[in-house]
Amino acid sequence: MPAKKAHKGVSWVVFGLAACNALILVLIYGQLQTDWQQWKQYKRGHVRFPGVAAGTLVWKQAVVPAQYSQASCGSCHLDGASQTPRLNHGRQLIVKYNCVGCHRLQGVTRPAMLGPDLTNVGTKLSREWIYKWLKNPRTITDENGNVTVDGVATDPRMPKFRLDEVELRALSAYLSVQRVRLIAAYKFNPRAVAIAAKGGDAAAQGQIKFNQMFCVTCHALAVDRGGETTLIGGDIGPELTKVGSKVKPEWLIAWLRDPETYLAHTRMPRYEWTDEDLYEVTQFILTKLTDADLLKTVPQLGSPTDSEVRLGQRLFVEKGCAECHEIQGVTPRSNFGPDLSALGLAAGPYLEEVKLAGDHTAPLHFFRGEAKQLDVSVAKVPRFMIAYIQAKVKGSASTGRETHMPQFQMNPTDLDDLTMALLSMNGPLPGPGTPKSLILQRASREFIADGKAGQLYQRFKCYVCHMFNGYGGGLAPDLSYEGSRSQHEWLVGFLRDPQTLRPTLTVRMPHFNMTEEDAHTIADFISTSLRNTQVDPVAVDERSFTPEMAARGKQLFEIKYACQSCHTIGSSGGYVGPSLNTAGNWLTAAWIEAWLHDPQALVPGVIEPRQTFNKGEIQDLTAYLLTLKQSPATKDAVPVAAAGGSQ
């Protein structure tokens, strides 16, 4: 009896399993039927898959080809990783080429200004120069596609648009009449002009002043060095090699006098020019930084007509110029380019509407896979995703005649890296009921100074080069704790006549021709507001330092710790760290002691090693460094820097 019951139980189990399998098969078959019917309706355009944009077919994602494997890492490492250098470089290219101007991209913040503000561009540039720039933002391109200007490699961010002659004339006409704020002609003091003439060639004198003011700290110049043309200088501002052939004289004078009257958010500081200085420097720029052949190929354009201006205004919006440039009264088009924030998830096949002869359209699918071409009317369109992306970037006209995308010039490596960055985009797919991902601008940590010091901080644009409590540039030293580091009188003298602390650097603090009152105002602000709580000036009594302590400190500096291997004193020593020739004029005793105790505690990441000084050694070294003083040099003794021009 028990055996019978057991046999019966097994039968029920087998029957149950068979019934479950049958039910599963029925459900699967039903689902397949439903999917098939839904697929047929989708192909007929009657239904859309949830969460997927119309015209996108859903398949499982294909494996990314090996050369683009770093794209997969970008799905999680949105901030980049040291193991993905090519992906990181591709993301940098996306920012460099302002792709976010037209496209929504995952993790890319749109800055406040992508290209220059063109509201008053007609006061700055001639119609002929605008025509030349629009036709080809690069002066010379060699047979290998490398962009050159006077033999100097350049890489302008402005892409090349496919503009015909009518469009070039219309856009140059429209831009040349953008003059919301007129510029009055500036009249130099006749006495200043006479003094400049008495001194010889005004342009030559202007070149000396241009060099003395270290304009190449921010601007690049092409110079002749040993028979080779070399680009020297910084990239904060535009290259100035041919600027004299670019800008109008009245604009240049107004710009140098007060840049913010033309561009409120400019990073160019306002110098305290004398009329003589201003006249000589403008003569140098307008006569020496020129190219007589620059506009030789530009046709005679004449005065803009009303019809040209109207067409140019329409083209400015239609071509996407308004996505990067601002003009008062012009509103950019929303969603100008496709949303690419989830491009990496769309493994294909994509569905692309391609125009055929007779104004008909046809869907074209393309996949990741082997490169193949498909002739569609006069266009050759790659059939798979990666080739399509690269063809679109190199020459969008090859993928369809109706396109607003400009042409970018990239070498194969850059093109692959940019493609890799686009394949890493895995944001949510846009579709019905799916909120589109928004790229929000990061909160600004802007440092703002108050009162008169704040006005000078803005006028001289200190934050462009220096860091202030986490805000600003990294070209020059971080000034967050400068009030604890530098002596007040040294600050005043340095602001009035900057002397480099690192002789080997070509980047120098410009001479702003700052008044003594302004220098004292800024020094007062720095000394009282930019301080480090770890540096206590009360804890160090300079009166306790003796000549014997300084003598012991000199021995420690030169023999035991060999500090001169990195720092210069007198005419000997290394150039890894700053010169200490004027350490006694420059550094406070409290800062020296705190620095010798633990440099990284004051400036994280600094290369200065932390030595195992005992308390007595720290005091002796501090006593010695405070003896390193020099009397202030007169302005006439300042050597002329041969940073720009041909010197």
PDB file of N, CA and C in Angstrom, residues 116 118 121 125-139 156 158-178 246 294-295 297-299 301 308 311-313 315-317 319-322 325 327 406-407:
ATOM      1  N   PRO A 116      32.647  83.685 -28.961  1.00  0.00           N
ATOM      2  CA  PRO A 116      32.617  85.112 -28.620  1.00  0.00           C
ATOM      3  C   PRO A 116      31.242  85.739 -28.781  1.00  0.00           C
ATOM      4  N   LEU A 118      28.911  88.331 -30.218  1.00  0.00           N
ATOM      5  CA  LEU A 118      29.005  89.067 -31.475  1.00  0.00           C
ATOM      6  C   LEU A 118      28.066  90.266 -31.524  1.00  0.00           C
ATOM      7  N   VAL A 121      30.206  93.050 -32.853  1.00  0.00           N
ATOM      8  CA  VAL A 121      31.345  92.622 -33.659  1.00  0.00           C
ATOM      9  C   VAL A 121      31.618  93.578 -34.820  1.00  0.00           C
ATOM     10  N   LEU A 125      35.510  94.313 -36.247  1.00  0.00           N
ATOM     11  CA  LEU A 125      36.044  93.660 -37.431  1.00  0.00           C
ATOM     12  C   LEU A 125      35.458  94.249 -38.704  1.00  0.00           C
ATOM     13  N   SER A 126      36.227  94.222 -39.760  1.00  0.00           N
ATOM     14  CA  SER A 126      35.734  94.651 -41.062  1.00  0.00           C
ATOM     15  C   SER A 126      34.931  93.525 -41.702  1.00  0.00           C
ATOM     16  N   ARG A 127      34.085  93.900 -42.669  1.00  0.00           N
ATOM     17  CA  ARG A 127      33.295  92.894 -43.366  1.00  0.00           C
ATOM     18  C   ARG A 127      34.210  91.925 -44.111  1.00  0.00           C
ATOM     19  N   GLU A 128      35.314  92.421 -44.646  1.00  0.00           N
ATOM     20  CA  GLU A 128      36.237  91.577 -45.404  1.00  0.00           C
ATOM     21  C   GLU A 128      36.873  90.510 -44.514  1.00  0.00           C
ATOM     22  N   TRP A 129      37.281  90.903 -43.307  1.00  0.00           N
ATOM     23  CA  TRP A 129      37.887  89.911 -42.413  1.00  0.00           C
ATOM     24  C   TRP A 129      36.856  88.869 -42.009  1.00  0.00           C
ATOM     25  N   ILE A 130      35.624  89.277 -41.727  1.00  0.00           N
ATOM     26  CA  ILE A 130      34.565  88.324 -41.368  1.00  0.00           C
ATOM     27  C   ILE A 130      34.343  87.337 -42.515  1.00  0.00           C
ATOM     28  N   TYR A 131      34.293  87.840 -43.751  1.00  0.00           N
ATOM     29  CA  TYR A 131      34.119  86.983 -44.928  1.00  0.00           C
ATOM     30  C   TYR A 131      35.247  85.946 -44.986  1.00  0.00           C
ATOM     31  N   LYS A 132      36.489  86.414 -44.798  1.00  0.00           N
ATOM     32  CA  LYS A 132      37.651  85.527 -44.850  1.00  0.00           C
ATOM     33  C   LYS A 132      37.552  84.440 -43.783  1.00  0.00           C
ATOM     34  N   TRP A 133      37.182  84.802 -42.592  1.00  0.00           N
ATOM     35  CA  TRP A 133      37.101  83.853 -41.473  1.00  0.00           C
ATOM     36  C   TRP A 133      35.994  82.836 -41.698  1.00  0.00           C
ATOM     37  N   LEU A 134      34.829  83.283 -42.179  1.00  0.00           N
ATOM     38  CA  LEU A 134      33.724  82.366 -42.414  1.00  0.00           C
ATOM     39  C   LEU A 134      34.054  81.373 -43.529  1.00  0.00           C
ATOM     40  N   LYS A 135      34.774  81.845 -44.545  1.00  0.00           N
ATOM     41  CA  LYS A 135      35.112  80.962 -45.654  1.00  0.00           C
ATOM     42  C   LYS A 135      36.095  79.891 -45.219  1.00  0.00           C
ATOM     43  N   ASN A 136      37.050  80.272 -44.402  1.00  0.00           N
ATOM     44  CA  ASN A 136      38.018  79.307 -43.895  1.00  0.00           C
ATOM     45  C   ASN A 136      38.650  79.852 -42.632  1.00  0.00           C
ATOM     46  N   PRO A 137      38.241  79.339 -41.464  1.00  0.00           N
ATOM     47  CA  PRO A 137      38.803  79.847 -40.201  1.00  0.00           C
ATOM     48  C   PRO A 137      40.280  79.522 -40.031  1.00  0.00           C
ATOM     49  N   ARG A 138      40.878  78.934 -41.004  1.00  0.00           N
ATOM     50  CA  ARG A 138      42.300  78.614 -40.973  1.00  0.00           C
ATOM     51  C   ARG A 138      42.972  79.294 -42.163  1.00  0.00           C
ATOM     52  N   THR A 139      44.113  79.855 -41.945  1.00  0.00           N
ATOM     53  CA  THR A 139      44.763  80.617 -43.011  1.00  0.00           C
ATOM     54  C   THR A 139      45.382  79.694 -44.061  1.00  0.00           C
ATOM     55  N   PRO A 156      42.163  76.247 -34.383  1.00  0.00           N
ATOM     56  CA  PRO A 156      41.021  77.067 -33.984  1.00  0.00           C
ATOM     57  C   PRO A 156      39.796  76.218 -33.692  1.00  0.00           C
ATOM     58  N   MET A 158      36.716  77.121 -34.101  1.00  0.00           N
ATOM     59  CA  MET A 158      35.655  77.399 -35.058  1.00  0.00           C
ATOM     60  C   MET A 158      35.699  76.371 -36.180  1.00  0.00           C
ATOM     61  N   PRO A 159      34.632  75.583 -36.402  1.00  0.00           N
ATOM     62  CA  PRO A 159      34.637  74.610 -37.498  1.00  0.00           C
ATOM     63  C   PRO A 159      34.411  75.294 -38.839  1.00  0.00           C
ATOM     64  N   LYS A 160      34.602  74.549 -39.897  1.00  0.00           N
ATOM     65  CA  LYS A 160      34.399  75.084 -41.233  1.00  0.00           C
ATOM     66  C   LYS A 160      32.995  74.731 -41.715  1.00  0.00           C
ATOM     67  N   PHE A 161      32.219  75.754 -42.086  1.00  0.00           N
ATOM     68  CA  PHE A 161      30.872  75.540 -42.603  1.00  0.00           C
ATOM     69  C   PHE A 161      30.911  75.546 -44.136  1.00  0.00           C
ATOM     70  N   ARG A 162      30.015  74.801 -44.713  1.00  0.00           N
ATOM     71  CA  ARG A 162      29.905  74.774 -46.171  1.00  0.00           C
ATOM     72  C   ARG A 162      29.009  75.934 -46.603  1.00  0.00           C
ATOM     73  N   LEU A 163      29.629  77.056 -46.918  1.00  0.00           N
ATOM     74  CA  LEU A 163      28.897  78.266 -47.273  1.00  0.00           C
ATOM     75  C   LEU A 163      29.210  78.643 -48.715  1.00  0.00           C
ATOM     76  N   ASP A 164      28.161  78.900 -49.491  1.00  0.00           N
ATOM     77  CA  ASP A 164      28.395  79.359 -50.853  1.00  0.00           C
ATOM     78  C   ASP A 164      28.617  80.869 -50.851  1.00  0.00           C
ATOM     79  N   GLU A 165      28.881  81.427 -52.031  1.00  0.00           N
ATOM     80  CA  GLU A 165      29.224  82.838 -52.131  1.00  0.00           C
ATOM     81  C   GLU A 165      28.105  83.737 -51.624  1.00  0.00           C
ATOM     82  N   VAL A 166      26.857  83.398 -51.954  1.00  0.00           N
ATOM     83  CA  VAL A 166      25.717  84.210 -51.506  1.00  0.00           C
ATOM     84  C   VAL A 166      25.629  84.197 -49.982  1.00  0.00           C
ATOM     85  N   GLU A 167      25.816  83.031 -49.375  1.00  0.00           N
ATOM     86  CA  GLU A 167      25.734  82.919 -47.918  1.00  0.00           C
ATOM     87  C   GLU A 167      26.894  83.652 -47.253  1.00  0.00           C
ATOM     88  N   LEU A 168      28.084  83.570 -47.816  1.00  0.00           N
ATOM     89  CA  LEU A 168      29.227  84.283 -47.252  1.00  0.00           C
ATOM     90  C   LEU A 168      28.995  85.792 -47.265  1.00  0.00           C
ATOM     91  N   ARG A 169      28.481  86.288 -48.364  1.00  0.00           N
ATOM     92  CA  ARG A 169      28.216  87.728 -48.457  1.00  0.00           C
ATOM     93  C   ARG A 169      27.116  88.139 -47.477  1.00  0.00           C
ATOM     94  N   ALA A 170      26.091  87.297 -47.355  1.00  0.00           N
ATOM     95  CA  ALA A 170      24.967  87.642 -46.477  1.00  0.00           C
ATOM     96  C   ALA A 170      25.390  87.635 -45.007  1.00  0.00           C
ATOM     97  N   LEU A 171      26.081  86.602 -44.574  1.00  0.00           N
ATOM     98  CA  LEU A 171      26.499  86.525 -43.173  1.00  0.00           C
ATOM     99  C   LEU A 171      27.518  87.617 -42.833  1.00  0.00           C
ATOM    100  N   SER A 172      28.452  87.882 -43.732  1.00  0.00           N
ATOM    101  CA  SER A 172      29.429  88.943 -43.456  1.00  0.00           C
ATOM    102  C   SER A 172      28.746  90.300 -43.412  1.00  0.00           C
ATOM    103  N   ALA A 173      27.718  90.480 -44.239  1.00  0.00           N
ATOM    104  CA  ALA A 173      26.971  91.743 -44.204  1.00  0.00           C
ATOM    105  C   ALA A 173      26.235  91.896 -42.884  1.00  0.00           C
ATOM    106  N   TYR A 174      25.558  90.835 -42.457  1.00  0.00           N
ATOM    107  CA  TYR A 174      24.773  90.891 -41.209  1.00  0.00           C
ATOM    108  C   TYR A 174      25.674  91.142 -40.005  1.00  0.00           C
ATOM    109  N   LEU A 175      26.780  90.425 -39.926  1.00  0.00           N
ATOM    110  CA  LEU A 175      27.662  90.583 -38.767  1.00  0.00           C
ATOM    111  C   LEU A 175      28.353  91.944 -38.762  1.00  0.00           C
ATOM    112  N   SER A 176      28.666  92.478 -39.934  1.00  0.00           N
ATOM    113  CA  SER A 176      29.383  93.754 -39.994  1.00  0.00           C
ATOM    114  C   SER A 176      28.528  94.938 -39.551  1.00  0.00           C
ATOM    115  N   VAL A 177      27.203  94.769 -39.470  1.00  0.00           N
ATOM    116  CA  VAL A 177      26.344  95.878 -39.031  1.00  0.00           C
ATOM    117  C   VAL A 177      25.932  95.734 -37.565  1.00  0.00           C
ATOM    118  N   GLN A 178      26.509  94.760 -36.862  1.00  0.00           N
ATOM    119  CA  GLN A 178      26.186  94.590 -35.442  1.00  0.00           C
ATOM    120  C   GLN A 178      26.983  95.599 -34.617  1.00  0.00           C
ATOM    121  N   LYS A 246      43.440  92.426 -38.403  1.00  0.00           N
ATOM    122  CA  LYS A 246      42.112  91.905 -38.065  1.00  0.00           C
ATOM    123  C   LYS A 246      41.189  92.987 -37.514  1.00  0.00           C
ATOM    124  N   LEU A 294      46.753  88.837 -46.041  1.00  0.00           N
ATOM    125  CA  LEU A 294      45.678  88.120 -45.359  1.00  0.00           C
ATOM    126  C   LEU A 294      44.347  88.228 -46.102  1.00  0.00           C
ATOM    127  N   LEU A 295      44.003  89.412 -46.601  1.00  0.00           N
ATOM    128  CA  LEU A 295      42.700  89.633 -47.235  1.00  0.00           C
ATOM    129  C   LEU A 295      42.822  89.767 -48.754  1.00  0.00           C
ATOM    130  N   THR A 297      42.700  87.603 -51.128  1.00  0.00           N
ATOM    131  CA  THR A 297      41.780  86.792 -51.925  1.00  0.00           C
ATOM    132  C   THR A 297      40.310  87.139 -51.693  1.00  0.00           C
ATOM    133  N   VAL A 298      40.037  88.110 -50.831  1.00  0.00           N
ATOM    134  CA  VAL A 298      38.646  88.481 -50.539  1.00  0.00           C
ATOM    135  C   VAL A 298      38.132  89.414 -51.637  1.00  0.00           C
ATOM    136  N   PRO A 299      36.962  89.134 -52.213  1.00  0.00           N
ATOM    137  CA  PRO A 299      36.432  90.003 -53.274  1.00  0.00           C
ATOM    138  C   PRO A 299      35.977  91.351 -52.724  1.00  0.00           C
ATOM    139  N   LEU A 301      33.509  93.692 -51.522  1.00  0.00           N
ATOM    140  CA  LEU A 301      32.175  93.419 -50.965  1.00  0.00           C
ATOM    141  C   LEU A 301      31.287  94.651 -50.943  1.00  0.00           C
ATOM    142  N   GLU A 308      20.870  91.586 -48.148  1.00  0.00           N
ATOM    143  CA  GLU A 308      21.956  90.760 -47.627  1.00  0.00           C
ATOM    144  C   GLU A 308      21.869  90.639 -46.114  1.00  0.00           C
ATOM    145  N   LEU A 311      18.949  88.263 -45.165  1.00  0.00           N
ATOM    146  CA  LEU A 311      19.321  86.869 -45.412  1.00  0.00           C
ATOM    147  C   LEU A 311      20.364  86.410 -44.401  1.00  0.00           C
ATOM    148  N   GLY A 312      21.318  87.247 -44.090  1.00  0.00           N
ATOM    149  CA  GLY A 312      22.342  86.886 -43.116  1.00  0.00           C
ATOM    150  C   GLY A 312      21.768  86.615 -41.743  1.00  0.00           C
ATOM    151  N   GLN A 313      20.776  87.405 -41.335  1.00  0.00           N
ATOM    152  CA  GLN A 313      20.137  87.183 -40.033  1.00  0.00           C
ATOM    153  C   GLN A 313      19.440  85.826 -40.003  1.00  0.00           C
ATOM    154  N   LEU A 315      20.178  83.185 -41.900  1.00  0.00           N
ATOM    155  CA  LEU A 315      21.202  82.143 -41.946  1.00  0.00           C
ATOM    156  C   LEU A 315      21.902  81.973 -40.600  1.00  0.00           C
ATOM    157  N   PHE A 316      22.066  83.064 -39.861  1.00  0.00           N
ATOM    158  CA  PHE A 316      22.736  83.004 -38.557  1.00  0.00           C
ATOM    159  C   PHE A 316      22.008  82.036 -37.623  1.00  0.00           C
ATOM    160  N   VAL A 317      20.698  81.998 -37.714  1.00  0.00           N
ATOM    161  CA  VAL A 317      19.910  81.084 -36.892  1.00  0.00           C
ATOM    162  C   VAL A 317      19.863  79.700 -37.527  1.00  0.00           C
ATOM    163  N   LYS A 319      21.884  78.155 -39.596  1.00  0.00           N
ATOM    164  CA  LYS A 319      23.157  77.442 -39.619  1.00  0.00           C
ATOM    165  C   LYS A 319      23.649  77.061 -38.223  1.00  0.00           C
ATOM    166  N   GLY A 320      22.939  77.492 -37.210  1.00  0.00           N
ATOM    167  CA  GLY A 320      23.332  77.136 -35.844  1.00  0.00           C
ATOM    168  C   GLY A 320      24.344  78.068 -35.223  1.00  0.00           C
ATOM    169  N   CYS A 321      24.615  79.220 -35.857  1.00  0.00           N
ATOM    170  CA  CYS A 321      25.580  80.175 -35.281  1.00  0.00           C
ATOM    171  C   CYS A 321      25.126  80.642 -33.895  1.00  0.00           C
ATOM    172  N   ALA A 322      23.798  80.760 -33.735  1.00  0.00           N
ATOM    173  CA  ALA A 322      23.259  81.256 -32.466  1.00  0.00           C
ATOM    174  C   ALA A 322      23.396  80.247 -31.335  1.00  0.00           C
ATOM    175  N   HIS A 325      27.200  81.514 -30.420  1.00  0.00           N
ATOM    176  CA  HIS A 325      27.449  82.949 -30.333  1.00  0.00           C
ATOM    177  C   HIS A 325      26.174  83.689 -29.928  1.00  0.00           C
ATOM    178  N   ILE A 327      24.024  87.224 -30.005  1.00  0.00           N
ATOM    179  CA  ILE A 327      23.781  88.530 -30.603  1.00  0.00           C
ATOM    180  C   ILE A 327      22.495  89.061 -29.988  1.00  0.00           C
ATOM    181  N   PRO A 406      28.658  71.362 -39.258  1.00  0.00           N
ATOM    182  CA  PRO A 406      29.869  71.833 -39.942  1.00  0.00           C
ATOM    183  C   PRO A 406      30.885  70.718 -40.108  1.00  0.00           C
ATOM    184  N   GLN A 407      31.963  71.038 -40.762  1.00  0.00           N
ATOM    185  CA  GLN A 407      33.026  70.073 -41.012  1.00  0.00           C
ATOM    186  C   GLN A 407      34.170  70.300 -40.040  1.00  0.00           C
TER     187      GLN A 407
END
